[in-house]
PDB file of C-alpha atoms in Angstrom:
ATOM      1  CA  MET A   1     -11.746  -0.106  14.533  1.00 77.00           C
ATOM      2  CA  GLN A   2     -13.054   2.638  12.264  1.00 88.00           C
ATOM      3  CA  VAL A   3     -11.997   2.683   8.606  1.00 92.00           C
ATOM      4  CA  LYS A   4     -12.391   6.065   6.871  1.00 92.00           C
ATOM      5  CA  LYS A   5     -12.095   4.743   3.326  1.00 95.00           C
ATOM      6  CA  VAL A   6     -10.196   2.495   0.975  1.00 96.00           C
ATOM      7  CA  ASP A   7      -7.111   4.651   0.526  1.00 95.00           C
ATOM      8  CA  HIS A   8      -5.554   2.685  -2.321  1.00 97.00           C
ATOM      9  CA  ILE A   9      -5.116  -0.727  -3.886  1.00 98.00           C
ATOM     10  CA  GLY A  10      -1.537  -1.883  -4.384  1.00 98.00           C
ATOM     11  CA  ILE A  11      -0.824  -3.748  -7.624  1.00 98.00           C
ATOM     12  CA  ALA A  12       2.465  -5.596  -8.088  1.00 98.00           C
ATOM     13  CA  VAL A  13       4.001  -5.140 -11.551  1.00 98.00           C
ATOM     14  CA  ARG A  14       7.328  -6.142 -13.034  1.00 98.00           C
ATOM     15  CA  SER A  15       7.675  -2.784 -14.793  1.00 98.00           C
ATOM     16  CA  ILE A  16       5.793   0.446 -14.126  1.00 98.00           C
ATOM     17  CA  GLU A  17       6.943   1.750 -17.515  1.00 97.00           C
ATOM     18  CA  LYS A  18       5.298  -1.189 -19.308  1.00 98.00           C
ATOM     19  CA  ALA A  19       2.173  -1.262 -17.109  1.00 98.00           C
ATOM     20  CA  LEU A  20       1.427   2.474 -17.022  1.00 98.00           C
ATOM     21  CA  PRO A  21      -0.032   2.855 -20.546  1.00 98.00           C
ATOM     22  CA  PHE A  22      -2.870   0.437 -19.694  1.00 98.00           C
ATOM     23  CA  TYR A  23      -3.891   2.571 -16.720  1.00 98.00           C
ATOM     24  CA  THR A  24      -3.434   5.979 -18.346  1.00 98.00           C
ATOM     25  CA  ASP A  25      -4.238   5.361 -22.030  1.00 98.00           C
ATOM     26  CA  VAL A  26      -6.762   2.514 -21.863  1.00 98.00           C
ATOM     27  CA  LEU A  27      -8.483   3.207 -18.532  1.00 98.00           C
ATOM     28  CA  GLY A  28      -7.900   6.975 -18.704  1.00 98.00           C
ATOM     29  CA  LEU A  29      -6.813   7.276 -15.068  1.00 98.00           C
ATOM     30  CA  PRO A  30      -4.953  10.442 -14.105  1.00 98.00           C
ATOM     31  CA  PHE A  31      -1.277   9.802 -13.334  1.00 98.00           C
ATOM     32  CA  LEU A  32      -0.227  11.412 -10.044  1.00 97.00           C
ATOM     33  CA  GLY A  33       3.486  10.654  -9.885  1.00 96.00           C
ATOM     34  CA  ILE A  34       6.253   8.179  -9.134  1.00 97.00           C
ATOM     35  CA  GLU A  35       8.493   7.827  -6.106  1.00 96.00           C
ATOM     36  CA  GLU A  36      10.852   5.269  -4.613  1.00 95.00           C
ATOM     37  CA  VAL A  37      10.331   3.825  -1.145  1.00 92.00           C
ATOM     38  CA  GLU A  38      13.815   2.678  -0.212  1.00 90.00           C
ATOM     39  CA  SER A  39      12.712   0.940   2.989  1.00 86.00           C
ATOM     40  CA  GLU A  40      10.505  -1.401   0.925  1.00 90.00           C
ATOM     41  CA  GLN A  41      12.839  -1.540  -2.096  1.00 95.00           C
ATOM     42  CA  VAL A  42      10.034  -0.520  -4.489  1.00 96.00           C
ATOM     43  CA  LYS A  43       9.231   2.128  -7.040  1.00 97.00           C
ATOM     44  CA  VAL A  44       5.628   3.323  -6.718  1.00 97.00           C
ATOM     45  CA  ALA A  45       3.350   5.013  -9.259  1.00 98.00           C
ATOM     46  CA  PHE A  46       0.040   6.507  -8.131  1.00 97.00           C
ATOM     47  CA  LEU A  47      -3.066   6.851 -10.292  1.00 98.00           C
ATOM     48  CA  GLN A  48      -6.399   8.402  -9.324  1.00 97.00           C
ATOM     49  CA  ALA A  49      -9.338   5.994  -9.540  1.00 97.00           C
ATOM     50  CA  GLY A  50     -12.394   7.853  -8.301  1.00 95.00           C
ATOM     51  CA  GLU A  51     -12.231   8.285  -4.526  1.00 93.00           C
ATOM     52  CA  ALA A  52      -9.330   5.823  -4.172  1.00 95.00           C
ATOM     53  CA  LYS A  53      -5.974   5.451  -5.815  1.00 97.00           C
ATOM     54  CA  LEU A  54      -4.179   2.626  -7.539  1.00 98.00           C
ATOM     55  CA  GLU A  55      -0.575   2.132  -6.472  1.00 97.00           C
ATOM     56  CA  LEU A  56       1.623   0.281  -8.966  1.00 98.00           C
ATOM     57  CA  LEU A  57       4.510  -1.416  -7.146  1.00 98.00           C
ATOM     58  CA  GLU A  58       7.699  -2.301  -9.038  1.00 98.00           C
ATOM     59  CA  PRO A  59      10.431  -4.137  -7.128  1.00 98.00           C
ATOM     60  CA  LEU A  60      13.829  -2.430  -7.063  1.00 98.00           C
ATOM     61  CA  SER A  61      15.659  -5.564  -5.932  1.00 96.00           C
ATOM     62  CA  PRO A  62      15.076  -9.332  -5.983  1.00 96.00           C
ATOM     63  CA  GLU A  63      14.998  -9.262  -2.164  1.00 95.00           C
ATOM     64  CA  SER A  64      11.984  -6.935  -1.912  1.00 95.00           C
ATOM     65  CA  ALA A  65       8.659  -8.308  -0.662  1.00 94.00           C
ATOM     66  CA  VAL A  66       7.057  -7.269  -3.970  1.00 97.00           C
ATOM     67  CA  ALA A  67       9.646  -9.246  -5.961  1.00 97.00           C
ATOM     68  CA  THR A  68       8.927 -12.297  -3.802  1.00 96.00           C
ATOM     69  CA  PHE A  69       5.189 -11.786  -4.313  1.00 96.00           C
ATOM     70  CA  ILE A  70       5.568 -11.618  -8.120  1.00 98.00           C
ATOM     71  CA  GLU A  71       7.826 -14.671  -8.102  1.00 97.00           C
ATOM     72  CA  LYS A  72       5.238 -16.718  -6.172  1.00 96.00           C
ATOM     73  CA  ARG A  73       1.947 -15.339  -7.537  1.00 95.00           C
ATOM     74  CA  GLY A  74       2.717 -13.265 -10.603  1.00 97.00           C
ATOM     75  CA  GLU A  75       1.637  -9.689 -11.194  1.00 98.00           C
ATOM     76  CA  GLY A  76      -1.652  -8.577  -9.677  1.00 98.00           C
ATOM     77  CA  ILE A  77      -3.359  -7.202  -6.599  1.00 97.00           C
ATOM     78  CA  HIS A  78      -0.838  -7.073  -3.767  1.00 97.00           C
ATOM     79  CA  HIS A  79      -2.712  -5.276  -0.969  1.00 97.00           C
ATOM     80  CA  VAL A  80      -5.697  -3.153   0.001  1.00 98.00           C
ATOM     81  CA  ALA A  81      -4.880  -0.026   2.016  1.00 97.00           C
ATOM     82  CA  LEU A  82      -7.445   1.166   4.527  1.00 97.00           C
ATOM     83  CA  GLY A  83      -7.397   4.825   5.515  1.00 96.00           C
ATOM     84  CA  VAL A  84      -7.473   5.256   9.300  1.00 97.00           C
ATOM     85  CA  GLU A  85      -6.881   7.884  11.955  1.00 95.00           C
ATOM     86  CA  ASP A  86      -4.526   7.300  14.906  1.00 95.00           C
ATOM     87  CA  ILE A  87      -2.769   4.320  13.338  1.00 96.00           C
ATOM     88  CA  ALA A  88      -0.954   3.356  16.558  1.00 95.00           C
ATOM     89  CA  GLU A  89      -4.303   3.000  18.335  1.00 95.00           C
ATOM     90  CA  ARG A  90      -5.716   0.982  15.405  1.00 96.00           C
ATOM     91  CA  ILE A  91      -2.732  -1.404  15.625  1.00 97.00           C
ATOM     92  CA  ARG A  92      -3.344  -1.841  19.340  1.00 96.00           C
ATOM     93  CA  GLU A  93      -7.055  -2.597  18.741  1.00 96.00           C
ATOM     94  CA  LEU A  94      -6.281  -5.119  16.015  1.00 97.00           C
ATOM     95  CA  LYS A  95      -3.764  -6.925  18.211  1.00 96.00           C
ATOM     96  CA  GLU A  96      -6.365  -7.058  21.006  1.00 96.00           C
ATOM     97  CA  HIS A  97      -8.604  -8.884  18.527  1.00 96.00           C
ATOM     98  CA  GLY A  98      -5.873 -11.415  17.785  1.00 96.00           C
ATOM     99  CA  ILE A  99      -4.779  -9.927  14.462  1.00 97.00           C
ATOM    100  CA  ARG A 100      -1.119 -10.568  13.719  1.00 97.00           C
ATOM    101  CA  MET A 101       0.706  -7.494  12.441  1.00 97.00           C
ATOM    102  CA  ILE A 102       3.707  -7.503  10.110  1.00 95.00           C
ATOM    103  CA  GLN A 103       4.738  -4.200  11.727  1.00 89.00           C
ATOM    104  CA  ASP A 104       3.952  -3.625  15.406  1.00 90.00           C
ATOM    105  CA  ALA A 105       4.598   0.103  14.958  1.00 94.00           C
ATOM    106  CA  PRO A 106       3.776   2.379  12.010  1.00 95.00           C
ATOM    107  CA  LYS A 107       6.518   3.388   9.584  1.00 93.00           C
ATOM    108  CA  ARG A 108       6.746   5.874   6.724  1.00 91.00           C
ATOM    109  CA  GLY A 109       5.454   4.679   3.382  1.00 89.00           C
ATOM    110  CA  ALA A 110       4.788   6.193  -0.027  1.00 89.00           C
ATOM    111  CA  GLY A 111       3.571   9.776  -0.032  1.00 87.00           C
ATOM    112  CA  GLY A 112       4.872  10.213   3.514  1.00 89.00           C
ATOM    113  CA  ALA A 113       1.930   8.310   5.012  1.00 92.00           C
ATOM    114  CA  TRP A 114       2.244   6.265   8.201  1.00 96.00           C
ATOM    115  CA  VAL A 115       1.631   2.608   7.342  1.00 95.00           C
ATOM    116  CA  ALA A 116       1.483  -0.840   8.934  1.00 96.00           C
ATOM    117  CA  PHE A 117       0.506  -4.176   7.415  1.00 97.00           C
ATOM    118  CA  MET A 118      -1.700  -6.914   8.862  1.00 97.00           C
ATOM    119  CA  HIS A 119      -0.467 -10.455   8.267  1.00 96.00           C
ATOM    120  CA  PRO A 120      -2.626 -12.236   5.656  1.00 96.00           C
ATOM    121  CA  LYS A 121      -2.793 -15.343   7.877  1.00 96.00           C
ATOM    122  CA  SER A 122      -4.939 -13.254  10.259  1.00 96.00           C
ATOM    123  CA  THR A 123      -7.163 -11.714   7.571  1.00 96.00           C
ATOM    124  CA  GLY A 124      -8.402 -14.565   5.415  1.00 95.00           C
ATOM    125  CA  GLY A 125      -5.473 -14.412   3.018  1.00 95.00           C
ATOM    126  CA  VAL A 126      -5.711 -10.697   2.164  1.00 96.00           C
ATOM    127  CA  LEU A 127      -2.774  -8.363   2.824  1.00 97.00           C
ATOM    128  CA  TYR A 128      -4.268  -5.215   4.361  1.00 97.00           C
ATOM    129  CA  GLU A 129      -2.327  -2.031   4.962  1.00 97.00           C
ATOM    130  CA  LEU A 130      -3.358   0.589   7.493  1.00 97.00           C
ATOM    131  CA  CYS A 131      -2.636   4.038   6.103  1.00 96.00           C
ATOM    132  CA  GLU A 132      -2.744   7.286   8.063  1.00 96.00           C
ATOM    133  CA  ARG A 133      -2.330  10.546   6.221  1.00 90.00           C
ATOM    134  CA  THR A 134      -1.970  13.803   8.130  1.00 79.00           C
ATOM    135  CA  ASN A 135      -1.753  17.411   6.923  1.00 58.00           C
ATOM    136  CA  ARG A 136       1.990  16.878   6.583  1.00 45.00           C
ATOM    137  CA  THR A 137       1.503  13.770   4.404  1.00 39.00           C
ATOM    138  CA  GLU A 138      -1.242  14.808   2.014  1.00 42.00           C
ATOM    139  CA  GLY A 139       0.853  14.036  -1.097  1.00 41.00           C
ATOM    140  CA  HIS A 140      -1.397  11.318  -2.496  1.00 39.00           C
ATOM    141  CA  GLN A 141      -4.564  11.567  -0.439  1.00 36.00           C
TER     142      GLN A 141
END
């Protein structure tokens, strides 16, 4: 499998509004925007951090995966997103290597990207996201 780059690092926060000043005022990272991803029940804020982005994830409901994560582990790094091409082919390759996927097919994520997550039990405890951005989904690339 070929990884193009680290696309972004997802950070679970209880409140984007409360967390944002640290990233913008203290770290001086450019703020790129906020959107809601209804399918994941999260609000997402993107910040530019050099070649990659930071993605702040605020749960919109107690049932969201991010809310469960914060409940169990507290705020902090949630996932690492790897930029790939042909995400469906990458999923197939990973499964051939015995990697368990949370999604067997890509779905739309923040910024219109195609995404799929690898199960942390197959990756040494790290939640990795595959992220494919095309010309139609350049919003946060």
